[in-house]
Coordinates of C-alpha atoms in Angstrom, one line a residue:
M1495 CA 4.2 -22.3 35.3
L1496 CA 3.4 -23.2 31.6
K1497 CA 5.1 -25.6 29.5
E1498 CA 8.1 -24.0 27.8
S1499 CA 7.9 -23.5 24.0
S1500 CA 10.1 -24.7 21.5
T1501 CA 11.9 -21.1 21.1
S1502 CA 13.5 -20.3 24.4
A1503 CA 13.2 -17.2 25.8
G1504 CA 16.9 -16.5 25.6
D1505 CA 16.6 -16.9 21.7
L1506 CA 13.8 -14.5 21.4
L1507 CA 15.3 -11.9 23.6
R1508 CA 18.7 -12.0 21.7
D1509 CA 16.8 -11.7 18.2
W1510 CA 15.1 -8.6 19.9
R1511 CA 18.3 -7.2 21.2
Q1512 CA 20.0 -7.5 17.7
R1513 CA 16.8 -6.2 16.1
R1514 CA 17.1 -3.0 18.4
R1515 CA 20.9 -2.9 17.2
L1516 CA 22.1 -3.2 20.7
S1517 CA 25.1 -5.1 22.1
Q1518 CA 24.7 -7.1 25.3
L1519 CA 27.0 -4.5 26.9
A1520 CA 24.6 -1.5 26.1
L1521 CA 21.5 -3.4 27.0
A1522 CA 22.8 -4.7 30.3
V1523 CA 23.7 -1.1 31.2
D1524 CA 20.3 0.0 30.2
A1525 CA 18.8 -3.0 32.3
E1526 CA 21.0 -2.7 35.2
I1527 CA 22.4 -6.1 35.1
S1528 CA 25.6 -7.6 34.5
Q1529 CA 26.4 -8.4 30.7
R1530 CA 27.5 -12.0 32.2
H1531 CA 24.0 -12.6 33.3
L1532 CA 22.4 -11.6 29.9
S1533 CA 24.8 -13.5 28.1
F1534 CA 23.5 -16.5 30.2
V1535 CA 19.9 -15.7 29.8
E1536 CA 20.7 -15.4 26.1
S1537 CA 22.4 -18.9 25.5
G1538 CA 19.9 -20.4 27.8
R1539 CA 22.4 -21.0 30.7
S1540 CA 20.5 -19.3 32.9
L1541 CA 16.6 -19.1 33.1
P1542 CA 15.5 -15.7 33.2
S1543 CA 13.0 -14.7 36.0
R1544 CA 9.3 -13.3 35.1
D1545 CA 10.8 -9.7 36.5
M1546 CA 13.7 -10.0 34.5
V1547 CA 11.9 -10.9 31.1
L1548 CA 9.6 -7.8 32.0
R1549 CA 12.6 -5.7 32.6
L1550 CA 14.5 -6.6 29.2
T1551 CA 11.4 -6.7 27.2
E1552 CA 10.6 -2.9 28.5
H1553 CA 14.2 -1.8 27.6
L1554 CA 14.2 -3.2 24.2
D1555 CA 10.5 -1.6 23.8
V1556 CA 8.9 -5.2 22.6
P1557 CA 5.5 -5.0 21.5
L1558 CA 3.0 -6.3 24.1
R1559 CA 2.0 -9.1 21.8
E1560 CA 5.5 -10.6 21.6
R1561 CA 6.2 -9.6 25.5
N1562 CA 3.5 -12.5 26.2
A1563 CA 5.1 -14.6 23.8
I1564 CA 8.5 -14.4 25.4
L1565 CA 6.9 -14.7 28.8
V1566 CA 5.4 -18.2 27.7
A1567 CA 8.5 -19.3 26.3
A1568 CA 10.4 -18.7 29.7
G1569 CA 7.5 -20.6 31.2
F1570 CA 5.4 -17.9 32.8
A1571 CA 1.8 -17.0 31.9
P1572 CA 1.3 -14.0 29.6
I1573 CA 0.2 -11.0 31.6
Y1574 CA -1.0 -8.5 29.0
R1575 CA -4.7 -9.2 28.2
D1576 CA -5.8 -9.7 24.5
R1577 CA -9.2 -9.0 23.9
P1578 CA -11.4 -8.1 20.7
L1579 CA -12.1 -4.4 20.4
D1580 CA -15.7 -5.1 20.8
A1581 CA -15.3 -6.8 24.2
P1582 CA -17.4 -5.2 27.1
E1583 CA -14.3 -4.4 28.8
L1584 CA -13.3 -2.1 25.8
A1585 CA -16.3 0.1 25.8
G1586 CA -14.7 2.8 27.1
A1587 CA -11.7 2.7 24.6
R1588 CA -14.3 2.5 22.0
A1589 CA -16.1 5.5 22.9
V1590 CA -12.7 7.5 22.9
I1591 CA -12.1 6.2 19.4
E1592 CA -15.6 7.3 18.2
R1593 CA -15.5 10.4 19.6
I1594 CA -12.1 11.3 18.1
L1595 CA -13.4 9.9 14.7
D1596 CA -16.6 11.9 15.0
G1597 CA -15.0 15.0 16.1
H1598 CA -12.7 15.3 13.3
D1599 CA -15.6 15.5 10.7
P1600 CA -15.7 16.7 7.9
H1601 CA -12.4 15.6 7.4
P1602 CA -11.3 12.0 7.0
A1603 CA -10.2 9.9 10.1
L1604 CA -10.0 6.0 10.7
A1605 CA -9.0 3.7 13.1
V1606 CA -6.8 0.5 12.2
D1607 CA -5.1 -2.3 13.9
R1608 CA -1.6 -3.6 13.8
H1609 CA -1.9 -5.1 10.2
W1610 CA -4.0 -1.8 8.8
T1611 CA -7.3 -3.7 9.0
L1612 CA -10.0 -0.8 9.1
L1613 CA -12.0 -0.9 12.5
A1614 CA -13.8 2.2 12.4
S1615 CA -14.1 5.3 10.2
N1616 CA -16.1 8.5 10.1
R1617 CA -18.4 9.5 7.3
A1618 CA -15.7 11.5 5.5
V1619 CA -14.0 8.3 5.0
G1620 CA -17.0 7.0 3.1
A1621 CA -17.3 9.8 1.0
L1622 CA -13.6 9.4 -0.4
L1623 CA -14.1 5.7 -0.8
A1624 CA -17.4 6.0 -3.0
D1625 CA -15.7 5.0 -6.3
V1626 CA -13.5 1.8 -4.9
A1627 CA -14.2 -1.6 -6.1
G1628 CA -16.6 -3.4 -4.2
H1629 CA -14.6 -6.4 -3.6
L1630 CA -11.7 -4.3 -1.5
L1631 CA -14.7 -3.1 0.8
E1632 CA -15.7 -6.7 1.4
G1633 CA -14.7 -8.7 4.6
P1634 CA -11.7 -7.4 6.6
V1635 CA -10.8 -4.0 4.7
N1636 CA -7.0 -3.2 4.7
V1637 CA -6.4 0.5 4.2
L1638 CA -3.2 0.3 2.6
R1639 CA -4.5 -2.3 0.0
I1640 CA -7.2 0.2 -1.0
S1641 CA -4.7 3.1 -1.1
L1642 CA -2.6 1.6 -3.6
H1643 CA -4.5 -1.0 -5.4
P1644 CA -5.5 -0.3 -9.1
E1645 CA -9.1 -0.6 -8.2
G1646 CA -8.9 1.3 -5.3
L1647 CA -7.4 4.9 -5.0
A1648 CA -4.5 4.7 -7.0
S1649 CA -6.0 6.1 -10.3
R1650 CA -7.1 9.2 -8.0
I1651 CA -3.8 10.0 -6.3
V1652 CA -2.4 12.7 -7.8
N1653 CA 1.2 12.2 -6.5
F1654 CA 1.0 8.3 -6.9
R1655 CA 4.8 7.8 -6.5
E1656 CA 5.6 9.7 -4.0
W1657 CA 2.8 8.5 -1.7
R1658 CA 3.9 4.9 -2.5
S1659 CA 7.2 5.5 -1.3
H1660 CA 6.0 6.9 1.8
V1661 CA 4.0 4.1 2.4
F1662 CA 6.5 1.7 1.7
K1663 CA 9.0 3.3 3.9
R1664 CA 6.6 3.3 6.7
L1665 CA 5.4 -0.2 6.3
A1666 CA 9.2 -1.3 6.2
H1667 CA 9.6 0.4 9.6
E1668 CA 6.9 -1.0 11.2
I1669 CA 8.4 -4.5 10.0
D1670 CA 11.7 -3.4 11.4
V1671 CA 10.2 -2.5 14.6
S1672 CA 7.5 -5.4 15.2
A1673 CA 9.3 -8.3 13.3
D1674 CA 5.4 -9.1 12.0
P1675 CA 5.3 -11.5 9.2
R1676 CA 2.1 -10.6 8.3
L1677 CA 3.1 -6.9 7.5
A1678 CA 6.3 -8.3 5.4
A1679 CA 3.5 -10.2 3.3
L1680 CA 1.8 -7.0 2.8
L1681 CA 4.5 -5.0 1.8
E1682 CA 5.4 -7.5 -0.9
E1683 CA 1.9 -7.7 -2.1
L1684 CA 1.7 -3.7 -2.4
K1685 CA 5.0 -4.1 -4.4
T1686 CA 3.2 -5.9 -6.8
Y1687 CA 0.7 -3.3 -7.8
P1688 CA 1.3 -1.2 -11.0
A1689 CA 1.5 2.4 -10.8
P1690 CA -1.7 3.8 -12.7
P1691 CA -0.8 4.9 -16.3
E1692 CA -1.4 8.6 -15.7
A1693 CA 1.2 8.6 -12.8
G1694 CA 4.0 10.9 -13.3
P1695 CA 7.7 10.2 -12.4
R1696 CA 8.6 10.4 -8.9
R1697 CA 10.0 13.7 -7.7
P1698 CA 12.5 14.1 -5.0
A1699 CA 11.3 15.2 -1.8
P1700 CA 10.3 17.9 -0.6
V1701 CA 7.6 17.9 -3.0
E1702 CA 7.7 21.8 -3.2
A1703 CA 9.2 24.6 -1.6
G1704 CA 8.3 24.9 2.1
A1705 CA 6.9 21.2 2.2
I1706 CA 6.8 19.9 5.6
A1707 CA 5.6 16.4 4.9
V1708 CA 4.5 14.3 2.0
P1709 CA 0.8 14.8 1.4
L1710 CA -1.9 12.7 0.2
M1711 CA -3.2 14.6 -2.9
L1712 CA -6.4 13.5 -4.6
T1713 CA -8.9 14.2 -7.3
S1714 CA -12.5 14.3 -6.2
P1715 CA -16.0 15.5 -7.9
A1716 CA -15.5 18.4 -5.5
G1717 CA -12.2 19.5 -6.9
P1718 CA -8.5 18.5 -6.1
L1719 CA -7.8 17.5 -2.4
S1720 CA -4.6 17.7 -0.6
F1721 CA -4.3 16.1 3.3
L1722 CA -1.6 15.8 5.6
S1723 CA -2.1 13.1 8.2
T1724 CA -1.4 12.7 11.8
T1725 CA -1.3 9.6 13.8
T1726 CA -2.6 8.7 17.5
V1727 CA -1.9 5.8 19.7
F1728 CA -2.8 4.8 23.2
G1729 CA 0.7 5.3 24.3
T1730 CA 0.1 3.8 28.0
A1731 CA -2.0 0.8 26.7
V1732 CA -1.6 -2.4 28.9
D1733 CA -3.9 -4.4 26.8
V1734 CA -2.6 -6.3 23.4
T1735 CA -5.3 -5.0 21.4
L1736 CA -5.5 -1.1 22.2
S1737 CA -1.7 -1.2 22.2
E1738 CA -2.2 -2.1 18.4
V1739 CA -5.0 0.5 17.5
T1740 CA -3.8 3.5 15.2
I1741 CA -6.0 6.7 14.7
E1742 CA -5.0 8.2 11.1
A1743 CA -6.5 11.5 11.1
F1744 CA -6.4 13.6 7.6
F1745 CA -6.1 17.5 7.9
P1746 CA -6.8 19.6 5.0
A1747 CA -3.5 21.1 3.5
D1748 CA -5.1 24.0 2.1
A1749 CA -8.3 26.1 2.0
Q1750 CA -9.6 24.5 -1.2
T1751 CA -9.5 21.0 0.5
A1752 CA -11.3 22.3 3.4
R1753 CA -14.2 23.5 1.3
A1754 CA -14.4 20.4 -0.9
M1755 CA -14.6 18.2 2.3
A1756 CA -17.5 20.2 3.9
E1757 CA -19.2 19.7 0.4
L1758 CA -18.5 16.0 0.2
A1759 CA -19.3 15.1 3.9
G1760 CA -22.5 16.9 3.4
Q1761 CA -23.7 14.6 0.5
A1762 CA -22.1 11.4 2.3
G1763 CA -24.3 9.3 4.8
P1764 CA -22.9 7.2 7.3
P1765 CA -19.6 5.1 6.7
N1766 CA -20.3 1.8 4.9
V1767 CA -17.0 0.5 6.0

């Protein structure tokens, strides 16, 4: 067994229960244990077994990285492996990601980690980032920073205020789910970015009659572009890194966008980010 951390497993479990807005009784019923036992675990009067930690974190939908932290706090070794995406053991997963990205061409698709750092992209993404300032494409590239930064895509986003509101809400939800301080810091940073001078007032949703989602609307040399995005995750991942990979695929919302992306992608080489 490992040395117990300064924050007890009971404290961490209570924090996650409260974050999930569950009472002790509700969690105890879901996990099929007594409320008294759960109370003793949270207060530190009873040390949870390894199986109890895994059962409670499963019912609380705690991210794998944080499940490892609770196991360590309870005095047990972490069970979920945390390997870099370029590790040989993850070659199969990398191949799947590359197939998804390449198969989505000529429309943009990219893979990001839990902090929205770019892991991989197809060449259509490179075509859209042609005018982005070089310093935003150096080192770890953050997709949301590029999206809203004044020297990124901000001035080209036609519906900037609606898109920014969508990004803020999504990021706030991810912070609520994950309790990740780096995401919280990223949200605060993004809020400091000014709106482009040409950005119009925010319109109430839906943006137009019949709208089903907030589109990303961009100007481009090939004409106006309008995309709807979808998200793909490894839903059954038991590796920390894979559990935190998200693939964002953008689909053309109209025929004009489909034609324009075919033209832009034909002019672009391999992605440089």
